[in-house]
Coordinates of C-alpha atoms and ligand atoms in Angstrom, one line a residue:
M9 CA -1.0 -6.8 -33.7
H10 CA 1.9 -4.0 -35.0
T11 CA 4.7 -5.8 -38.1
I12 CA 8.4 -4.4 -35.9
L13 CA 10.9 -3.9 -38.5
V14 CA 14.0 -4.5 -36.6
T15 CA 17.5 -3.9 -38.3
G16 CA 20.3 -5.7 -37.1
G17 CA 18.0 -7.3 -34.6
T18 CA 21.1 -11.0 -34.3
G19 CA 22.7 -7.8 -33.2
Y20 CA 24.0 -7.3 -29.6
I21 CA 21.0 -4.3 -28.9
G22 CA 18.2 -5.3 -31.5
S23 CA 18.6 -9.0 -30.4
H24 CA 17.2 -8.0 -26.9
T25 CA 14.6 -5.0 -27.7
A26 CA 12.7 -8.0 -29.7
V27 CA 12.5 -10.4 -26.8
E28 CA 10.5 -7.4 -25.1
L29 CA 8.7 -6.1 -28.5
I30 CA 7.7 -10.1 -28.3
E31 CA 6.8 -10.5 -25.1
N32 CA 4.9 -7.1 -25.4
G33 CA 2.7 -9.0 -28.0
Y34 CA 4.4 -7.1 -31.1
K35 CA 5.4 -9.4 -34.1
V36 CA 8.8 -9.1 -34.6
I37 CA 10.7 -9.5 -38.6
I38 CA 14.8 -9.3 -38.7
V39 CA 16.7 -8.5 -41.3
D40 CA 20.4 -8.8 -40.3
N41 CA 23.9 -9.1 -43.0
L42 CA 24.9 -11.3 -39.6
S43 CA 28.0 -9.5 -40.7
N44 CA 28.3 -8.7 -37.3
S45 CA 26.3 -11.4 -35.8
L46 CA 25.0 -15.0 -35.3
I47 CA 22.2 -16.9 -36.9
E48 CA 22.1 -19.2 -33.5
V49 CA 21.1 -15.5 -32.2
L50 CA 17.6 -16.5 -32.9
D51 CA 17.7 -19.9 -30.7
G52 CA 18.4 -17.3 -28.3
I53 CA 15.6 -15.5 -28.8
E54 CA 12.6 -18.4 -29.5
N55 CA 14.0 -19.9 -25.5
I56 CA 13.4 -16.6 -24.2
T57 CA 9.6 -15.9 -25.4
G58 CA 8.7 -19.1 -27.1
V59 CA 8.6 -17.0 -30.4
R60 CA 11.3 -17.5 -32.8
P61 CA 10.9 -14.3 -35.5
D62 CA 10.6 -13.9 -38.9
F63 CA 14.0 -13.1 -40.2
E64 CA 15.7 -12.4 -43.6
K65 CA 19.2 -12.2 -43.8
F66 CA 20.3 -9.6 -46.9
D67 CA 22.0 -6.9 -46.4
L68 CA 19.9 -3.3 -46.1
C69 CA 22.1 -1.9 -49.2
D70 CA 20.7 -3.7 -51.3
Q71 CA 17.8 -1.5 -52.3
K72 CA 15.7 -4.0 -54.4
K73 CA 16.4 -6.4 -51.1
V74 CA 14.4 -3.7 -48.6
F75 CA 12.0 -2.7 -51.1
S76 CA 10.6 -6.5 -51.8
L77 CA 11.0 -6.7 -48.0
F78 CA 8.4 -4.1 -47.8
E79 CA 6.1 -5.2 -50.4
K80 CA 5.6 -8.9 -49.2
H81 CA 5.2 -7.2 -45.1
S82 CA 2.8 -5.0 -43.3
I83 CA 5.6 -3.1 -41.7
D84 CA 4.2 -0.6 -39.1
A85 CA 7.5 0.6 -37.1
I86 CA 11.1 0.3 -38.3
I87 CA 13.8 0.2 -35.4
H88 CA 17.1 1.1 -36.9
F89 CA 19.9 -0.8 -35.3
A90 CA 22.1 -1.7 -38.1
A91 CA 25.6 0.0 -38.6
L92 CA 29.2 -1.2 -39.0
K93 CA 29.7 0.9 -34.9
A94 CA 34.1 -0.1 -34.5
V95 CA 35.2 3.5 -33.6
G96 CA 38.8 2.2 -34.3
E97 CA 37.9 0.5 -37.3
S98 CA 35.5 3.3 -38.8
V99 CA 38.9 5.2 -38.9
E100 CA 40.4 2.8 -40.9
I101 CA 37.8 1.8 -43.3
P102 CA 35.6 5.3 -43.5
L103 CA 34.4 5.0 -46.3
E104 CA 32.3 1.1 -45.6
Y105 CA 31.7 3.1 -42.7
Y106 CA 29.7 6.5 -45.1
H107 CA 28.8 3.5 -47.4
N108 CA 26.9 0.7 -44.8
N109 CA 25.2 3.1 -42.1
I110 CA 24.8 5.9 -44.4
E111 CA 23.4 3.9 -47.5
S112 CA 21.4 0.9 -44.9
L113 CA 19.6 4.5 -43.8
I114 CA 18.4 6.4 -47.1
N115 CA 17.1 2.6 -48.0
L116 CA 14.2 3.1 -45.1
L117 CA 13.8 5.7 -45.4
Q118 CA 13.1 5.7 -49.0
A119 CA 11.3 2.6 -48.5
M120 CA 9.0 4.7 -45.6
Q121 CA 7.5 6.7 -48.2
K122 CA 7.0 4.0 -50.6
F123 CA 5.6 2.1 -48.9
N124 CA 4.0 4.2 -46.1
T125 CA 5.1 3.4 -43.4
S126 CA 5.5 5.9 -41.0
C127 CA 6.8 5.6 -37.7
F128 CA 11.3 5.4 -37.0
V129 CA 13.3 4.7 -34.3
F130 CA 16.6 5.7 -34.8
S131 CA 19.9 4.1 -32.8
S132 CA 21.7 6.8 -31.9
S133 CA 24.7 7.6 -29.6
C134 CA 26.0 10.0 -26.4
T135 CA 29.3 10.0 -29.1
V136 CA 27.7 13.1 -31.0
Y137 CA 28.3 15.0 -28.2
G138 CA 32.1 14.6 -27.8
Q139 CA 32.9 16.4 -25.1
P140 CA 29.8 17.8 -22.8
D141 CA 30.6 21.7 -21.9
M142 CA 27.8 20.8 -18.6
L143 CA 27.2 17.4 -17.5
P144 CA 25.4 15.8 -17.4
V145 CA 25.0 16.1 -20.7
T146 CA 21.4 17.0 -22.1
E147 CA 19.6 16.5 -24.9
K148 CA 19.7 20.6 -26.1
A149 CA 23.5 20.1 -25.5
P150 CA 25.0 21.1 -29.1
V151 CA 26.4 18.0 -31.5
K152 CA 29.7 18.6 -31.5
K153 CA 32.9 17.4 -34.3
A154 CA 32.5 14.3 -34.5
M155 CA 36.0 12.8 -33.7
S156 CA 36.0 9.5 -35.8
P157 CA 34.1 9.0 -39.3
Y158 CA 31.3 6.2 -37.0
G159 CA 30.2 8.8 -35.0
N160 CA 29.8 11.4 -37.5
T161 CA 27.9 8.3 -39.2
K162 CA 25.8 9.1 -36.8
Q163 CA 25.2 12.9 -37.0
I164 CA 24.5 12.6 -40.4
S165 CA 22.5 9.8 -39.9
E166 CA 20.5 11.8 -37.4
E167 CA 19.8 15.2 -40.1
I168 CA 19.4 13.0 -42.3
I169 CA 16.0 11.9 -40.5
Q170 CA 15.5 15.4 -40.1
D171 CA 15.3 16.2 -43.9
A172 CA 13.9 13.7 -44.4
I173 CA 10.9 14.6 -42.1
H174 CA 11.1 18.0 -43.1
A175 CA 10.0 16.8 -47.4
I176 CA 7.6 13.6 -46.4
S177 CA 4.6 14.7 -43.7
S178 CA 3.9 10.9 -43.1
I179 CA 7.8 10.2 -41.6
K180 CA 7.9 10.2 -37.6
A181 CA 11.1 9.7 -36.1
I182 CA 13.2 9.2 -32.4
S183 CA 16.3 8.9 -32.0
L184 CA 17.4 7.1 -29.3
R185 CA 20.9 8.0 -28.2
Y186 CA 22.7 5.5 -25.8
F187 CA 24.9 6.1 -23.2
N188 CA 27.1 3.4 -22.9
P189 CA 25.3 0.0 -23.4
I190 CA 26.5 -3.4 -20.3
G191 CA 24.4 -6.8 -19.4
A192 CA 23.0 -9.2 -20.1
H193 CA 19.5 -10.9 -20.8
K194 CA 18.8 -12.2 -17.5
T195 CA 18.7 -15.6 -18.8
A196 CA 22.0 -15.7 -19.9
F197 CA 20.3 -17.0 -23.7
I198 CA 21.3 -13.9 -25.4
G199 CA 24.6 -11.2 -24.0
E200 CA 27.6 -9.6 -25.9
S201 CA 29.8 -11.7 -28.1
P202 CA 32.1 -8.8 -29.5
V203 CA 34.3 -10.8 -32.4
G204 CA 37.6 -11.0 -31.7
V205 CA 39.2 -9.1 -28.5
P206 CA 37.0 -6.3 -27.3
L207 CA 37.4 -3.2 -27.6
N208 CA 34.7 -2.2 -24.9
L209 CA 35.1 -2.3 -21.1
V210 CA 32.8 -5.2 -19.5
P211 CA 33.0 -6.9 -22.7
F212 CA 37.3 -7.3 -21.2
V213 CA 35.9 -7.6 -18.0
T214 CA 34.2 -10.2 -18.9
Q215 CA 37.0 -12.1 -20.3
T216 CA 39.8 -11.2 -18.4
A217 CA 37.9 -13.4 -15.3
A218 CA 37.2 -15.5 -17.8
G219 CA 40.7 -16.2 -17.9
V220 CA 41.1 -15.6 -21.3
R221 CA 43.0 -12.4 -21.6
D222 CA 45.6 -12.0 -19.8
K223 CA 45.2 -8.6 -17.9
L224 CA 42.7 -5.6 -18.4
K225 CA 44.2 -2.4 -19.7
V226 CA 42.9 0.4 -18.0
F227 CA 43.3 3.6 -19.6
G228 CA 44.4 5.9 -18.1
N229 CA 44.3 7.2 -14.7
E230 CA 45.2 10.2 -14.7
Y231 CA 42.2 12.4 -15.7
N232 CA 40.0 15.0 -14.0
T233 CA 38.0 13.1 -11.9
G234 CA 37.8 11.2 -8.3
D235 CA 39.5 8.1 -8.6
G236 CA 41.6 9.3 -12.0
T237 CA 40.3 6.8 -14.6
A238 CA 37.6 7.6 -17.1
I239 CA 34.6 8.4 -16.8
R240 CA 30.7 6.9 -18.5
D241 CA 26.5 6.6 -18.5
Y242 CA 26.9 2.3 -18.5
I243 CA 23.1 1.7 -18.6
C244 CA 21.7 -2.9 -18.9
I245 CA 20.1 -3.8 -22.0
G246 CA 17.5 -5.0 -20.2
D247 CA 16.4 -0.9 -19.2
L248 CA 17.5 -0.2 -22.6
A249 CA 15.8 -2.4 -24.4
K250 CA 12.1 -1.2 -22.9
A251 CA 13.4 2.4 -24.4
H252 CA 12.9 1.1 -27.5
V253 CA 9.6 -0.5 -27.9
V254 CA 8.2 3.0 -25.0
A255 CA 9.3 4.6 -28.7
V256 CA 7.7 2.7 -30.4
D257 CA 4.7 2.7 -28.8
R258 CA 4.4 6.4 -28.3
L259 CA 4.9 6.9 -32.3
L260 CA 2.3 4.2 -32.8
K261 CA 0.1 5.5 -30.9
T262 CA 1.2 9.1 -31.5
K263 CA 2.2 10.6 -27.9
N264 CA 5.1 12.4 -29.8
K265 CA 5.1 15.7 -29.3
T266 CA 7.2 16.8 -32.9
N267 CA 7.5 14.6 -36.1
Y268 CA 11.5 13.9 -34.3
E269 CA 12.5 13.8 -31.2
V270 CA 15.4 13.4 -29.4
F271 CA 16.6 11.4 -26.3
N272 CA 18.9 10.3 -24.0
L273 CA 18.7 6.8 -22.6
G274 CA 21.2 6.7 -19.7
T275 CA 21.0 6.6 -16.1
G276 CA 22.0 9.7 -15.5
K277 CA 24.6 8.2 -13.8
G278 CA 28.5 8.9 -14.2
V279 CA 31.1 5.3 -12.8
S280 CA 34.7 5.6 -13.1
V281 CA 36.2 2.6 -15.0
M282 CA 38.4 1.5 -11.3
E283 CA 34.1 1.3 -9.9
I284 CA 33.6 -1.5 -12.8
I285 CA 35.9 -3.4 -11.7
E286 CA 35.0 -2.2 -8.0
S287 CA 31.3 -3.3 -8.9
F288 CA 32.2 -6.2 -10.5
E289 CA 34.6 -7.8 -8.8
K290 CA 32.1 -6.9 -5.1
A291 CA 28.9 -8.8 -8.2
T292 CA 30.8 -11.9 -8.5
G293 CA 33.1 -12.8 -6.3
I294 CA 35.7 -12.8 -8.8
K295 CA 39.6 -10.4 -9.6
V296 CA 40.7 -8.9 -12.2
N297 CA 43.9 -8.9 -13.4
Y298 CA 43.8 -5.1 -14.4
E299 CA 47.3 -2.6 -14.4
I300 CA 47.4 1.3 -15.6
V301 CA 48.3 1.9 -19.2
D302 CA 48.9 5.4 -21.0
R303 CA 45.3 7.3 -22.1
R304 CA 43.2 5.0 -25.2
E305 CA 43.6 8.0 -28.4
G306 CA 39.8 9.9 -28.6
D307 CA 38.6 9.4 -25.4
I308 CA 36.5 11.7 -23.4
E309 CA 37.4 12.4 -20.3
K310 CA 33.7 12.1 -18.8
V311 CA 29.9 12.2 -19.8
W312 CA 27.3 11.1 -18.5
A313 CA 22.9 11.6 -19.7
D314 CA 20.5 14.2 -18.0
T315 CA 17.4 11.7 -18.7
K316 CA 14.8 14.4 -17.0
Y317 CA 13.4 14.6 -20.5
A318 CA 12.8 10.8 -21.3
N319 CA 11.7 10.4 -17.6
D320 CA 8.9 11.9 -18.2
E321 CA 8.0 12.4 -21.6
L322 CA 8.5 8.5 -21.9
G323 CA 7.8 7.6 -18.4
W324 CA 10.7 5.2 -18.6
K325 CA 13.4 4.7 -16.8
A326 CA 16.4 2.9 -16.3
E327 CA 16.6 0.7 -12.9
T328 CA 18.1 -1.9 -12.5
S329 CA 21.6 -2.2 -10.6
L330 CA 25.0 -1.6 -12.2
E331 CA 26.1 -4.6 -9.3
D332 CA 23.0 -7.2 -11.2
T333 CA 24.2 -5.6 -14.6
L334 CA 27.3 -6.6 -14.7
R335 CA 26.5 -10.0 -13.2
S336 CA 23.7 -10.7 -15.7
A337 CA 27.1 -10.1 -18.4
W338 CA 29.0 -12.3 -16.1
E339 CA 26.6 -15.5 -15.9
W340 CA 26.5 -14.3 -20.6
E341 CA 30.1 -14.7 -20.4
K342 CA 30.3 -18.1 -18.5
K343 CA 27.5 -19.3 -20.1
V344 CA 29.9 -18.7 -23.6
R345 CA 32.6 -20.2 -22.0
N346 CA 31.2 -22.7 -20.4
I347 CA 32.6 -22.3 -16.7
K348 CA 30.6 -23.7 -14.5
S349 CA 30.2 -21.7 -10.7
K350 CA 31.1 -22.7 -8.0
Q351 CA 28.0 -21.5 -6.3
Ligands
NAD407 P1 25.9 -5.2 -33.2 O1 27.1 -4.9 -34.2 O2 25.4 -6.5 -32.5 O3 24.3 -5.1 -34.0 C1 24.2 -4.4 -35.7 C2 24.2 -5.4 -36.8 O4 24.1 -4.6 -37.6 C3 24.6 -7.2 -36.5 O5 23.4 -7.6 -36.1 C4 25.6 -7.1 -38.3 O6 25.1 -8.7 -38.8 C5 24.4 -5.7 -38.2 N1 24.8 -4.7 -39.8 C6 25.5 -3.8 -40.2 N2 25.5 -3.8 -41.2 C7 24.4 -4.6 -41.5 C8 23.6 -4.1 -42.5 N3 24.3 -3.2 -43.6 N4 22.7 -5.2 -43.5 C9 22.1 -5.3 -42.7 N5 22.4 -6.2 -41.4 C10 23.3 -5.0 -40.2 O7 25.8 -3.5 -32.8 P2 24.6 -3.1 -31.3 O8 25.5 -2.2 -30.2 O9 23.4 -4.1 -30.9 O10 24.6 -1.3 -31.8 C11 23.5 -1.9 -32.1 C12 22.7 -0.1 -33.3 O11 23.0 0.1 -31.7 C13 24.3 0.4 -33.9 O12 23.0 1.4 -34.8 C14 24.7 0.9 -33.0 O13 26.0 2.6 -33.8 C15 24.0 1.8 -32.0 N6 24.6 2.2 -30.7 C16 25.4 1.1 -29.7 C17 25.9 1.5 -28.3 C18 26.7 0.4 -27.9 O14 28.2 0.6 -26.9 N7 26.9 -1.5 -28.4 C19 26.6 2.4 -27.8 C20 25.3 3.4 -28.8 C21 24.4 3.2 -30.3
WQD408 C1 34.8 2.6 -21.8 C2 35.4 3.6 -20.9 C3 37.6 3.6 -22.0 C4 38.2 -1.3 -22.4 C5 32.0 3.6 -26.9 C6 32.1 4.5 -28.1 C7 30.8 4.9 -28.8 C8 29.9 4.8 -28.1 C9 30.0 3.8 -26.8 C10 28.6 3.7 -29.6 C11 37.1 4.2 -21.4 C12 38.2 3.0 -20.7 C13 38.3 1.1 -22.4 C14 39.5 -1.3 -22.1 C15 39.8 0.6 -20.8 N1 29.2 3.0 -28.8 N2 38.7 1.2 -21.8 N3 39.7 -0.5 -21.0 O1 34.8 4.3 -24.7 O2 33.3 5.0 -23.8 O3 31.9 4.1 -26.4 O4 31.4 2.8 -27.2 O5 27.7 5.0 -30.4 O6 30.7 6.0 -29.1 O7 33.4 5.3 -28.8 O8 33.3 2.5 -24.8 O9 33.3 0.6 -23.8 O10 35.5 1.4 -25.4 O11 35.0 2.3 -22.5 O12 40.4 1.2 -20.5 O13 40.2 -2.6 -22.6 O14 36.2 2.0 -20.5 O15 39.1 3.6 -21.5 O16 37.2 5.1 -20.1 P1 32.8 4.4 -24.9 P2 34.6 1.7 -24.2

């Protein structure tokens, strides 16, 4: 049985990936400092899989603790989710973002070298493309100057990984560039739990539907898009999680073509903000109170993924419909808020 270190594994994407890994026969060790997640997530993972993953609470910026973890366990691969991820906050406290996101990465890569772990999967982001010149955006599109310190940490991290691979021949890595992950596990035992006012669209939609927020603000309706609202590629969290299992398996079985590979993880379909609202209403039968306001600073107009490379090379494809995904987000929100279904 292969042992996978899942950093940030009590977080949103990490917890869903831990479930997929366990269900595919991997042993999972989670490290998280719980700076943006709750320990109860482990109960959710156990409820779904029947297995409680090993868990260690510490900060990955602490190199001693990282090294002692590798001394204790024989780790075959790492999936590195742990990072600070709020774009706006990163503008306010850039040094904390650079420190947290870069230091933790370097510590892990050094541990890989010291303890002979060769497989590394990294959580990157479509944010590295900025507003692409051509859509859908392929992995070959140029990386554009980052619009925030957060985005910059993803670009720098990808460069650090490539430099490390160049120098340390035992290391190989896959960067997965996520588009917009949404939804929750189909059992509603785990989901996305933003702290405070949600910054992302779908948690704001579900909280508005639940009556926690008065009104959704739609940021701009004069973009050069069909209905004037901005377009993104919203991918189901379950589909996204599955891609990590494929990526780990690819590295462990040496199916990788080069020692550093990059894949877009999206659906290949662009969806506007208004279409999200309409699909949510259709999927749940609940009206979303909204108003159109000014654009949000730093937002791009439209982006969606070219998924051909990931589909062909990984043999992976996002399969869940937008409506099913939004329904899962709503089931999770209802559970969190203790709202009983009327049906
Ligand atoms: P999340 O905040 O839910 O999970 C990240 C986890 O990492 C949290 O549980 C947090 O407590 C932990 N963490 C942060 N810094 C740590 C440190 N120094 N030591 C130990 N634990 C630490 O975020 P998420 O949405 O699950 O995102 C996971 C990864 O995917 C991040 O790297 C993020 O940048 C990237 N990503 C996310 C999105 C998205 O929309 N959610 C999109 C693209 C990329
Ligand atoms: C989606 C659309 C908003 C909230 C962010 C990060 C990016 C990546 C994914 C990590 C946009 C609109 C939103 C609201 C709205 N994360 N919106 N009202 O901005 O595409 O990407 O998450 O790497 O780096 O920037 O996602 O969910 O915030 O917004 O109208 O209350 O919804 O303007 O068009 P975004 P989002």
